[in-house]
Amino acid sequence: MTQDTRFMPRIARRMAGAQASEIRELLKLAEAPGVISFGGGIPDPALFPVQEMSQALTDVLADPVTGPQALQYSVSEGDPALRAWIAAYLTDSGAPCTADNILVTTGAQQALDFLGRLLIDRGDTVLTQWPTYLGALQAFAPNGPRYGDLGGANWMAQGAGADPTAFAYVVPDFANPTGATMDAVARERLLDLAHARDLPVIEDSPYAALRFEGQPERSLLARDIDRVGRIDASRVIQLGSFSKILSPGLRVGWVAASQEIIGRLVLMKQAADLNASRLTQMAVLRVAERGMTARIDRACQSYRQKRDAMMDALSRHMPEGVTWNRPDGGMFLWLTLPTWADAAAILPRAIEAGVAYVPGAAFYPDRSTANCLRLSYSLPSPEAIETGIARLGAVLAQEKP
Amino acid sequence: MTQDTRFMPRIARRMAGAQASEIRELLKLAEAPGVISFGGGIPDPALFPVQEMSQALTDVLADPVTGPQALQYSVSEGDPALRAWIAAYLTDSGAPCTADNILVTTGAQQALDFLGRLLIDRGDTVLTQWPTYLGALQAFAPNGPRYGDLGGANWMAQGAGADPTAFAYVVPDFANPTGATMDAVARERLLDLAHARDLPVIEDSPYAALRFEGQPERSLLARDIDRVGRIDASRVIQLGSFSKILSPGLRVGWVAASQEIIGRLVLMKQAADLNASRLTQMAVLRVAERGMTARIDRACQSYRQKRDAMMDALSRHMPEGVTWNRPDGGMFLWLTLPTWADAAAILPRAIEAGVAYVPGAAFYPDRSTANCLRLSYSLPSPEAIETGIARLGAVLAQEKP
């Protein structure tokens, strides 16, 4: 047997195209010393409630009832008290629902995986924003979707061809990757489309609470409940997460939807991993009960400062021909280079100069658009943002058509 | 809009057959007051390291380096130190490997979900024991496999027809549901088959450490490494878990396999839920480092006592014509009724009499065999086992052909 002999089984057709993602590879590059990374959409760990989480875990495990419960198998739906808290939180925000409308997932990412498998047959069309969240494209990919563009000229015709349409998928608030927010008109048009074409709408909403300024837009779920009277008749499937407010390392997210959808997803959760850790669910609940508003305010204050630092640095360091948007919240903004530029080709030179970002093409279903890139301002300090944007400006200034 | 109006989207074909499982429904029935349940394969919470886990979590979060790390996103492969610990544990047990051969999963169940999606094309044959683990059948189902019986008369011919064979799947030690263990001859025959037919073998091994008596059988992974020289050339994909020794509520399991397989699974983990909770991984590592052997010894002592109580009660309370096996470890044994009896039909009468079990048909891919049932002795006390088996004996004694 030589050292080169390997055994690799036949891979199922659905997985044949799977490959490592840019974000993943970038997170590795960003670890190199001296590189300032605007790559990953990573919360600032200075905002994590480390003490509160430690106390909550201690309390859960010290209680003779909840201690053993926290370490035992539990129901696939999720911890009942946490589901009730999430339902009350959503009801307060204008989308009346009960614990029966909530499934706890391993971050919102797991909900994307489940919904792709539940709703996409090979060749179905998924309508989405272009660019859109890369993790959604990765989660949906094994199911073989095609993609229609919700931002295209004729919304109502999108995906109305021969292929059935599985659903519309959007990140309506401070989107990953663009930082853009859908206005009320766009939201109502999307719901019009969903009703006209009898489509589910997946509303991926991890950033909505991180609004620095301006008025919150009513969620698609709340708007659809306005239309149809109650969540159990709604077409909207909303995804939420504690990752961006409390901690991504706990991996606690949720789906809010009609009981019929939740019932389907619960069966998938059971087959996928039985149930989420009850210990982390119980601890998240205790920290959330002790006050989410103060935590959200603190995060907004920090991220607004960093956004302002980035806006300021961009205005001083970007060369002619580069444009960007000003997000009202969230973690991202979107940079557009001259049409001849290729952000992926420039990245190695940027990393050499000590700054990293995610090239924009990865966020397009057809990878069609090369002259754009995503910048995240959530992790670096305002000082590092100034330095990193200055480096990026210098690199871009040297690019020629 | 009437209260009866609902919206349910078109479901993908792969999910059309999904339905609630017997185990799940049973866990609900078993919650009725007064019912002694031999249903779920649930560890005894009296064995959970509640204090140790609390201390470990406190230590992880109090450390200024590991605290923020534990609450941040992390790599999809899993915590590097935990992967190194698992690799050393497996190397000690006779299967030499490194951290690069380990992926941390949300329990071993998540590995079953990933492997089904990675390796099964619709119509492929999966070779397995009949009966086999219900959670594996549920995880594989959306991928549309057929099933061949590894216990059939002609092993080497199994699945050798027109359909490609995806892999062989076995629980070799103290199997769920039967409690049976594959002997050395059966293990070598299975590896012969795998080599002759170029098949991967999934070795699902959550119970192997829970051996009360007799000599451990060398694992399929260790045996295949003996044959091919190193794990990176091995056909065996081994699944392990902390659920049965430390706590199922933490949801920490693993896959040990060649780097090529692990690389594929890491991409799936990333798309499925990004990464496992680093906090629970770090805490599990600390508890495991402080001594797994003592924990295993304590669990074996407790479960042996309960198995003995069940064996004793069965011998006194079962009517003529009922037979059962004597497991050397694990949590389960398998009861065979007279051929005319239907364990699923009897279950409502058993629950009325205050005792629950899982009817055996659920564990057969074709649900063909009705006159058998699974008993788990891990959760009830020895006294409850005596009472429950007496109740079951009285119910079965009233059944007539």
CSV table of N, CA, C and O in Angstrom, one decimal, chain B residues 266-350:
chain,number,residue,atom,x,y,z
B,266,VAL,N,-16.8,19.1,6.1
B,266,VAL,CA,-16.6,20.5,6.7
B,266,VAL,C,-17.4,21.5,5.8
B,266,VAL,O,-18.1,22.4,6.4
B,267,LEU,N,-17.4,21.3,4.5
B,267,LEU,CA,-18.2,22.2,3.6
B,267,LEU,C,-19.6,22.1,3.9
B,267,LEU,O,-20.4,23.1,3.9
B,268,MET,N,-20.1,20.9,4.2
B,268,MET,CA,-21.5,20.7,4.5
B,268,MET,C,-21.9,21.3,5.9
B,268,MET,O,-22.9,21.9,6.1
B,269,LYS,N,-21.0,21.2,6.9
B,269,LYS,CA,-21.2,21.8,8.2
B,269,LYS,C,-21.3,23.3,8.0
B,269,LYS,O,-22.2,23.9,8.6
B,270,GLN,N,-20.4,23.9,7.2
B,270,GLN,CA,-20.5,25.3,7.0
B,270,GLN,C,-21.8,25.8,6.4
B,270,GLN,O,-22.4,26.7,6.9
B,271,ALA,N,-22.3,25.0,5.4
B,271,ALA,CA,-23.6,25.4,4.8
B,271,ALA,C,-24.8,25.1,5.7
B,271,ALA,O,-25.8,25.7,5.6
B,272,ALA,N,-24.6,24.1,6.6
B,272,ALA,CA,-25.7,23.6,7.4
B,272,ALA,C,-25.9,24.5,8.6
B,272,ALA,O,-27.1,24.8,9.0
B,273,ASP,N,-24.9,24.9,9.3
B,273,ASP,CA,-25.0,25.8,10.5
B,273,ASP,C,-23.8,26.5,10.9
B,273,ASP,O,-23.7,26.9,12.1
B,274,LEU,N,-22.8,26.7,10.0
B,274,LEU,CA,-21.6,27.4,10.1
B,274,LEU,C,-20.6,26.7,11.0
B,274,LEU,O,-19.5,26.4,10.6
B,275,ASN,N,-21.0,26.5,12.3
B,275,ASN,CA,-20.1,25.8,13.2
B,275,ASN,C,-20.8,25.4,14.5
B,275,ASN,O,-21.9,26.0,14.8
B,276,ALA,N,-20.3,24.4,15.2
B,276,ALA,CA,-20.9,24.0,16.5
B,276,ALA,C,-20.5,25.1,17.5
B,276,ALA,O,-19.6,25.8,17.4
B,277,SER,N,-21.3,25.2,18.6
B,277,SER,CA,-21.1,26.1,19.7
B,277,SER,C,-19.7,25.9,20.2
B,277,SER,O,-19.3,24.8,20.7
B,278,ARG,N,-18.8,26.9,20.2
B,278,ARG,CA,-17.5,26.7,20.7
B,278,ARG,C,-17.5,26.7,22.2
B,278,ARG,O,-16.7,26.0,22.8
B,279,LEU,N,-18.4,27.4,22.8
B,279,LEU,CA,-18.5,27.3,24.3
B,279,LEU,C,-18.7,25.9,24.8
B,279,LEU,O,-18.0,25.4,25.7
B,280,THR,N,-19.7,25.2,24.2
B,280,THR,CA,-19.9,23.8,24.7
B,280,THR,C,-18.8,22.9,24.3
B,280,THR,O,-18.4,22.0,25.1
B,281,GLN,N,-18.2,23.1,23.2
B,281,GLN,CA,-17.0,22.3,22.8
B,281,GLN,C,-15.9,22.5,23.8
B,281,GLN,O,-15.2,21.5,24.3
B,282,MET,N,-15.6,23.8,24.2
B,282,MET,CA,-14.5,24.0,25.1
B,282,MET,C,-14.8,23.4,26.5
B,282,MET,O,-13.9,22.9,27.2
B,283,ALA,N,-16.1,23.5,26.9
B,283,ALA,CA,-16.5,23.0,28.2
B,283,ALA,C,-16.4,21.4,28.2
B,283,ALA,O,-15.9,20.8,29.2
B,284,VAL,N,-16.9,20.8,27.2
B,284,VAL,CA,-16.8,19.4,27.1
B,284,VAL,C,-15.3,18.9,27.1
B,284,VAL,O,-15.0,17.9,27.8
B,285,LEU,N,-14.4,19.6,26.4
B,285,LEU,CA,-13.0,19.3,26.5
B,285,LEU,C,-12.5,19.3,27.9
B,285,LEU,O,-11.8,18.4,28.3
B,286,ARG,N,-12.8,20.3,28.6
B,286,ARG,CA,-12.3,20.4,30.0
B,286,ARG,C,-12.8,19.3,30.9
B,286,ARG,O,-12.1,18.7,31.7
B,287,VAL,N,-14.1,19.0,30.7
B,287,VAL,CA,-14.6,17.9,31.6
B,287,VAL,C,-14.0,16.6,31.1
B,287,VAL,O,-13.7,15.7,31.9
B,288,ALA,N,-13.8,16.4,29.8
B,288,ALA,CA,-13.3,15.1,29.3
B,288,ALA,C,-11.8,15.0,29.8
B,288,ALA,O,-11.4,13.9,30.2
B,289,GLU,N,-11.1,16.1,29.8
B,289,GLU,CA,-9.7,16.0,30.2
B,289,GLU,C,-9.5,15.7,31.7
B,289,GLU,O,-8.5,15.1,32.1
B,290,ARG,N,-10.5,16.0,32.4
B,290,ARG,CA,-10.5,15.7,33.9
B,290,ARG,C,-10.8,14.3,34.2
B,290,ARG,O,-11.0,13.9,35.3
B,291,GLY,N,-11.0,13.5,33.1
B,291,GLY,CA,-11.1,12.0,33.4
B,291,GLY,C,-12.4,11.4,32.8
B,291,GLY,O,-13.5,11.6,33.3
B,292,MET,N,-12.2,10.8,31.7
B,292,MET,CA,-13.4,10.1,31.1
B,292,MET,C,-13.5,8.7,31.7
B,292,MET,O,-14.7,8.2,31.8
B,293,THR,N,-12.4,8.1,32.1
B,293,THR,CA,-12.5,6.7,32.5
B,293,THR,C,-13.4,6.5,33.7
B,293,THR,O,-14.2,5.6,33.8
B,294,ALA,N,-13.2,7.4,34.7
B,294,ALA,CA,-14.1,7.4,35.9
B,294,ALA,C,-15.5,7.5,35.6
B,294,ALA,O,-16.4,6.9,36.1
B,295,ARG,N,-15.8,8.4,34.6
B,295,ARG,CA,-17.2,8.7,34.2
B,295,ARG,C,-17.8,7.4,33.5
B,295,ARG,O,-18.9,7.0,33.8
B,296,ILE,N,-17.0,6.8,32.7
B,296,ILE,CA,-17.4,5.6,32.0
B,296,ILE,C,-17.7,4.5,33.0
B,296,ILE,O,-18.7,3.8,32.9
B,297,ASP,N,-16.8,4.3,33.9
B,297,ASP,CA,-16.9,3.3,34.9
B,297,ASP,C,-18.2,3.5,35.7
B,297,ASP,O,-18.9,2.5,36.0
B,298,ARG,N,-18.5,4.7,36.1
B,298,ARG,CA,-19.7,5.0,36.9
B,298,ARG,C,-20.9,4.7,36.1
B,298,ARG,O,-21.9,4.1,36.6
B,299,ALA,N,-20.9,5.1,34.8
B,299,ALA,CA,-22.1,4.8,33.9
B,299,ALA,C,-22.3,3.3,33.8
B,299,ALA,O,-23.4,2.8,33.8
B,300,CYS,N,-21.2,2.6,33.5
B,300,CYS,CA,-21.3,1.1,33.3
B,300,CYS,C,-21.8,0.5,34.6
B,300,CYS,O,-22.7,-0.5,34.5
B,301,GLN,N,-21.4,0.9,35.7
B,301,GLN,CA,-21.9,0.3,37.0
B,301,GLN,C,-23.4,0.5,37.1
B,301,GLN,O,-24.1,-0.4,37.4
B,302,SER,N,-23.8,1.7,36.8
B,302,SER,CA,-25.3,2.0,37.0
B,302,SER,C,-26.1,1.2,35.9
B,302,SER,O,-27.1,0.6,36.3
B,303,TYR,N,-25.7,1.3,34.7
B,303,TYR,CA,-26.5,0.6,33.6
B,303,TYR,C,-26.4,-0.9,33.7
B,303,TYR,O,-27.4,-1.6,33.4
B,304,ARG,N,-25.3,-1.5,34.3
B,304,ARG,CA,-25.2,-2.9,34.5
B,304,ARG,C,-26.3,-3.3,35.5
B,304,ARG,O,-27.0,-4.3,35.3
B,305,GLN,N,-26.4,-2.6,36.6
B,305,GLN,CA,-27.4,-2.8,37.6
B,305,GLN,C,-28.8,-2.8,37.0
B,305,GLN,O,-29.6,-3.7,37.3
B,306,LYS,N,-29.0,-1.9,36.2
B,306,LYS,CA,-30.4,-1.8,35.6
B,306,LYS,C,-30.6,-2.9,34.6
B,306,LYS,O,-31.7,-3.4,34.5
B,307,ARG,N,-29.6,-3.2,33.8
B,307,ARG,CA,-29.7,-4.3,32.9
B,307,ARG,C,-30.1,-5.6,33.7
B,307,ARG,O,-31.0,-6.4,33.3
B,308,ASP,N,-29.3,-5.8,34.8
B,308,ASP,CA,-29.5,-7.0,35.6
B,308,ASP,C,-31.0,-7.0,36.2
B,308,ASP,O,-31.6,-8.0,36.2
B,309,ALA,N,-31.4,-5.8,36.6
B,309,ALA,CA,-32.8,-5.7,37.1
B,309,ALA,C,-33.8,-6.1,36.0
B,309,ALA,O,-34.8,-6.8,36.3
B,310,MET,N,-33.5,-5.7,34.8
B,310,MET,CA,-34.5,-6.0,33.7
B,310,MET,C,-34.4,-7.5,33.3
B,310,MET,O,-35.4,-8.1,33.1
B,311,MET,N,-33.2,-8.0,33.3
B,311,MET,CA,-33.1,-9.5,33.0
B,311,MET,C,-33.8,-10.3,34.0
B,311,MET,O,-34.5,-11.2,33.7
B,312,ASP,N,-33.6,-9.9,35.3
B,312,ASP,CA,-34.2,-10.7,36.4
B,312,ASP,C,-35.8,-10.5,36.3
B,312,ASP,O,-36.5,-11.5,36.4
B,313,ALA,N,-36.3,-9.3,36.0
B,313,ALA,CA,-37.7,-9.1,36.0
B,313,ALA,C,-38.3,-9.8,34.8
B,313,ALA,O,-39.4,-10.4,34.9
B,314,LEU,N,-37.6,-9.8,33.6
B,314,LEU,CA,-38.1,-10.5,32.4
B,314,LEU,C,-38.3,-12.0,32.7
B,314,LEU,O,-39.3,-12.6,32.3
B,315,SER,N,-37.2,-12.5,33.4
B,315,SER,CA,-37.3,-14.0,33.6
B,315,SER,C,-38.4,-14.4,34.5
B,315,SER,O,-38.9,-15.5,34.4
B,316,ARG,N,-38.9,-13.5,35.3
B,316,ARG,CA,-40.0,-13.8,36.3
B,316,ARG,C,-41.3,-13.4,35.7
B,316,ARG,O,-42.3,-14.0,36.1
B,317,HIS,N,-41.4,-12.4,34.8
B,317,HIS,CA,-42.7,-11.9,34.5
B,317,HIS,C,-43.2,-12.1,33.0
B,317,HIS,O,-44.4,-11.9,32.7
B,318,MET,N,-42.3,-12.5,32.2
B,318,MET,CA,-42.7,-12.7,30.8
B,318,MET,C,-43.4,-14.1,30.6
B,318,MET,O,-43.0,-15.1,31.1
B,319,PRO,N,-44.5,-14.0,29.8
B,319,PRO,CA,-45.3,-15.3,29.6
B,319,PRO,C,-44.5,-16.2,28.6
B,319,PRO,O,-43.6,-15.7,27.9
B,320,GLU,N,-44.9,-17.4,28.5
B,320,GLU,CA,-44.4,-18.4,27.6
B,320,GLU,C,-44.4,-17.8,26.2
B,320,GLU,O,-45.3,-17.1,25.8
B,321,GLY,N,-43.4,-18.1,25.4
B,321,GLY,CA,-43.3,-17.7,24.0
B,321,GLY,C,-42.7,-16.3,23.7
B,321,GLY,O,-42.5,-16.0,22.6
B,322,VAL,N,-42.3,-15.6,24.8
B,322,VAL,CA,-41.6,-14.3,24.6
B,322,VAL,C,-40.1,-14.6,24.9
B,322,VAL,O,-39.7,-15.3,25.9
B,323,THR,N,-39.2,-14.1,24.0
B,323,THR,CA,-37.8,-14.3,24.2
B,323,THR,C,-37.1,-13.0,24.1
B,323,THR,O,-37.6,-12.0,23.6
B,324,TRP,N,-35.9,-12.9,24.6
B,324,TRP,CA,-35.1,-11.7,24.6
B,324,TRP,C,-33.6,-12.0,24.7
B,324,TRP,O,-33.2,-13.2,25.0
B,325,ASN,N,-32.8,-11.0,24.4
B,325,ASN,CA,-31.3,-11.2,24.5
B,325,ASN,C,-30.7,-10.6,25.7
B,325,ASN,O,-31.4,-9.8,26.4
B,326,ARG,N,-29.5,-10.9,26.0
B,326,ARG,CA,-28.8,-10.3,27.2
B,326,ARG,C,-27.6,-9.5,26.7
B,326,ARG,O,-26.6,-10.0,26.3
B,327,PRO,N,-27.8,-8.1,26.6
B,327,PRO,CA,-26.7,-7.3,26.1
B,327,PRO,C,-25.5,-7.2,27.0
B,327,PRO,O,-25.8,-7.2,28.3
B,328,ASP,N,-24.3,-7.1,26.5
B,328,ASP,CA,-23.1,-6.9,27.3
B,328,ASP,C,-22.8,-5.5,27.6
B,328,ASP,O,-21.8,-5.2,28.3
B,329,GLY,N,-23.7,-4.6,27.2
B,329,GLY,CA,-23.5,-3.2,27.4
B,329,GLY,C,-24.6,-2.4,26.8
B,329,GLY,O,-25.5,-2.9,26.3
B,330,GLY,N,-24.4,-1.0,26.8
B,330,GLY,CA,-25.3,-0.2,26.2
B,330,GLY,C,-26.6,0.1,27.0
B,330,GLY,O,-26.6,0.0,28.2
B,331,MET,N,-27.7,0.3,26.3
B,331,MET,CA,-28.9,0.8,26.9
B,331,MET,C,-30.2,0.0,26.5
B,331,MET,O,-31.2,0.3,27.0
B,332,PHE,N,-30.0,-1.0,25.6
B,332,PHE,CA,-31.2,-1.6,25.0
B,332,PHE,C,-31.2,-3.1,25.1
B,332,PHE,O,-30.1,-3.7,25.0
B,333,LEU,N,-32.4,-3.7,25.0
B,333,LEU,CA,-32.5,-5.1,24.7
B,333,LEU,C,-33.7,-5.3,23.8
B,333,LEU,O,-34.5,-4.4,23.7
B,334,TRP,N,-33.8,-6.4,23.2
B,334,TRP,CA,-34.8,-6.7,22.1
B,334,TRP,C,-35.7,-7.8,22.5
B,334,TRP,O,-35.2,-8.9,22.9
B,335,LEU,N,-37.0,-7.6,22.5
B,335,LEU,CA,-37.9,-8.6,22.9
B,335,LEU,C,-38.7,-9.2,21.7
B,335,LEU,O,-39.1,-8.4,20.9
B,336,THR,N,-38.7,-10.5,21.6
B,336,THR,CA,-39.4,-11.1,20.5
B,336,THR,C,-40.7,-11.8,21.0
B,336,THR,O,-40.6,-12.6,21.9
B,337,LEU,N,-41.8,-11.4,20.4
B,337,LEU,CA,-43.1,-12.0,20.8
B,337,LEU,C,-43.4,-13.2,19.9
B,337,LEU,O,-42.8,-13.4,18.9
B,338,PRO,N,-44.4,-13.9,20.2
B,338,PRO,CA,-44.9,-15.0,19.3
B,338,PRO,C,-45.2,-14.4,17.9
B,338,PRO,O,-45.6,-13.2,17.8
B,339,THR,N,-45.0,-15.1,16.8
B,339,THR,CA,-45.1,-14.6,15.5
B,339,THR,C,-46.5,-13.9,15.2
B,339,THR,O,-46.6,-13.0,14.4
B,340,TRP,N,-47.5,-14.4,15.9
B,340,TRP,CA,-48.9,-13.8,15.6
B,340,TRP,C,-49.1,-12.4,16.3
B,340,TRP,O,-50.0,-11.7,16.0
B,341,ALA,N,-48.2,-12.0,17.2
B,341,ALA,CA,-48.4,-10.8,18.0
B,341,ALA,C,-47.9,-9.6,17.2
B,341,ALA,O,-47.0,-9.6,16.4
B,342,ASP,N,-48.5,-8.4,17.5
B,342,ASP,CA,-48.2,-7.1,16.9
B,342,ASP,C,-47.9,-6.1,18.0
B,342,ASP,O,-48.8,-5.6,18.6
B,343,ALA,N,-46.6,-5.8,18.2
B,343,ALA,CA,-46.2,-5.0,19.3
B,343,ALA,C,-46.8,-3.6,19.2
B,343,ALA,O,-47.1,-2.9,20.2
B,344,ALA,N,-47.0,-3.1,18.0
B,344,ALA,CA,-47.6,-1.7,17.8
B,344,ALA,C,-49.1,-1.8,18.3
B,344,ALA,O,-49.6,-0.8,18.9
B,345,ALA,N,-49.8,-2.8,17.9
B,345,ALA,CA,-51.2,-3.0,18.3
B,345,ALA,C,-51.4,-3.1,19.8
B,345,ALA,O,-52.4,-2.7,20.4
B,346,ILE,N,-50.4,-3.7,20.5
B,346,ILE,CA,-50.4,-3.9,21.9
B,346,ILE,C,-50.1,-2.6,22.7
B,346,ILE,O,-50.6,-2.5,23.8
B,347,LEU,N,-49.3,-1.7,22.1
B,347,LEU,CA,-48.8,-0.6,22.8
B,347,LEU,C,-49.9,0.2,23.5
B,347,LEU,O,-49.7,0.6,24.7
B,348,PRO,N,-51.0,0.5,22.9
B,348,PRO,CA,-52.0,1.3,23.7
B,348,PRO,C,-52.5,0.6,25.0
B,348,PRO,O,-52.7,1.3,26.0
B,349,ARG,N,-52.6,-0.7,24.9
B,349,ARG,CA,-53.0,-1.5,26.1
B,349,ARG,C,-51.8,-1.4,27.2
B,349,ARG,O,-52.1,-1.3,28.4
B,350,ALA,N,-50.6,-1.4,26.7
B,350,ALA,CA,-49.5,-1.4,27.6
B,350,ALA,C,-49.4,0.0,28.3
B,350,ALA,O,-49.3,0.1,29.5
